[in-house]
Amino acid sequence: MTNTTLRSIAQLRDAGLVPAEQTAALDKVAARYVVAITPAIAQLIDRDDPNDPIARQFIPDPAELAWQPNEQADPIGDDAFSPAEGIVHRYPDRVLLKLIYACPVYCRFCFRREMVGPGGRRSLTADKREAAYRYISQHPEIWEVIVTGGDPLLLPPSLLGDVVGRLAAVDHVKIVRLHTRMPAVAPERITAELVEALRAPGVTTYVALHANHPRELSPAARAACARIVDAGIPMLSQTVLLRGVNDDVDTLSALMRAFVECRIKPYYLHHPDLAPGTGHLRSSIAAGQDLMRQMRGRVSGLCQPTYVLDIPGGAGKVPIGPNYISATADGAGHAYEVRTINGGLHAYPPRR
Ligand code: SF4
């Protein structure tokens, strides 16, 4: 088993992850969209399963070069809300701080796939970081800073500690939330030094783990998450609904339960964004709502994420889960019809 990150189709072929006859076609995909598969992820892939849900997330597919007309390079419209390089200020009380455009793995469905990787945008320089801190300190309405990218946990712990410390020094910033795939895709990098770098007096740190299949919560990943939570850092999850990966109720339920077992509160289930060349991985909103309905009936409330859509163009994120209640005409506007998790209909308040 390999102990280095695989970064080319030839390396994937040598590791038994792609057949030799596909290398020419996949080289074309890799020339357009960067590839990286860590040892932990390579180990999780079942080489005997042509539809392996881990492989589907990380191994290039010729379908990535079949772009659909409604797909966009910046599908959620970050750039329209960027007052300073690395900052996205879309909602009043929080900003994104994008420090780095590199990741330990490259997901084939990534919504920032045109920006991440060696051919993408450059990580923030020290000067640009100063400008970002200045923007944050000059906007007292900013209560939360979401550190994202790329994957911020790729930064050296000393630099990450400096970033968290600088944000903590801003009086009105109370929450620093870091979005990462690292505990699942490279659990060995969640060292005591890195965990220590995530905390600073004056601010509460949250870590949001991106994982899409229960197998990603391997024993090593669970131990890495425990190191974070044991340090007093609460964790949240985010998952992308992906066709052939987690779009069935058993898999999605197992994933959400695995999060909760790891003391990670399920937070978002994202409907996949309209990123270029990702149509083969998208399922429909109707299918997503149906999954959420089935989950509500059979899995603990602790395990329920909010199903959300980022409206293309930058209009923001909205919940799109199934609706259980609708108003009925009673003349006064106080009557509702409520649907149970099993589909039964009830009046609220009950009719006499
Ligand atoms: S880790 Fe996040 S930013 Fe990086 S490739 Fe995957 S989805 Fe994109």
PDB file of C-alpha atoms and ligand atoms in Angstrom, residues 58 101-113 116 148-151 180-181 210 238 240, ligand 1:
ATOM      1  CA  PHE A  58     -11.684  11.092  -5.927  1.00  0.00           C
ATOM      2  CA  TYR A 101      -6.398  27.083  -2.459  1.00  0.00           C
ATOM      3  CA  ALA A 102      -4.753  23.696  -1.932  1.00  0.00           C
ATOM      4  CA  CYS A 103      -6.316  20.525  -0.512  1.00  0.00           C
ATOM      5  CA  PRO A 104      -4.963  17.170   0.700  1.00  0.00           C
ATOM      6  CA  VAL A 105      -7.332  15.476  -1.793  1.00  0.00           C
ATOM      7  CA  TYR A 106      -9.179  16.882  -4.786  1.00  0.00           C
ATOM      8  CA  CYS A 107     -12.851  15.985  -4.917  1.00  0.00           C
ATOM      9  CA  ARG A 108     -14.258  15.373  -8.380  1.00  0.00           C
ATOM     10  CA  PHE A 109     -17.433  17.354  -7.523  1.00  0.00           C
ATOM     11  CA  CYS A 110     -15.663  20.339  -5.918  1.00  0.00           C
ATOM     12  CA  PHE A 111     -17.639  23.580  -6.216  1.00  0.00           C
ATOM     13  CA  ARG A 112     -14.371  25.515  -6.250  1.00  0.00           C
ATOM     14  CA  ARG A 113     -12.653  23.217  -8.740  1.00  0.00           C
ATOM     15  CA  VAL A 116      -8.166  25.074  -6.195  1.00  0.00           C
ATOM     16  CA  THR A 148     -11.983  27.724   4.378  1.00  0.00           C
ATOM     17  CA  GLY A 149     -10.282  27.370   1.006  1.00  0.00           C
ATOM     18  CA  GLY A 150      -9.022  24.867  -0.084  1.00  0.00           C
ATOM     19  CA  ASP A 151      -8.342  23.143   3.208  1.00  0.00           C
ATOM     20  CA  THR A 180     -11.772  20.734   6.498  1.00  0.00           C
ATOM     21  CA  ARG A 181     -11.584  17.229   5.127  1.00  0.00           C
ATOM     22  CA  HIS A 210     -16.590  17.396   5.208  1.00  0.00           C
ATOM     23  CA  GLN A 238     -21.053  18.889   6.079  1.00  0.00           C
ATOM     24  CA  VAL A 240     -22.560  16.795  -0.333  1.00  0.00           C
TER      25      VAL A 240
HETATM   26  S1  SF4 B   1     -11.575  19.434  -0.023  1.00  0.00           S
HETATM   27 FE1  SF4 B   1     -13.204  20.985  -0.409  1.00  0.00          FE
HETATM   28  S2  SF4 B   1     -12.165  22.633  -1.543  1.00  0.00           S
HETATM   29 FE2  SF4 B   1     -10.816  20.833  -1.626  1.00  0.00          FE
HETATM   30  S3  SF4 B   1     -11.330  19.759  -3.526  1.00  0.00           S
HETATM   31 FE3  SF4 B   1     -12.623  18.845  -1.913  1.00  0.00          FE
HETATM   32  S4  SF4 B   1     -14.534  20.018  -1.947  1.00  0.00           S
HETATM   33 FE4  SF4 B   1     -12.986  21.228  -3.072  1.00  0.00          FE
END
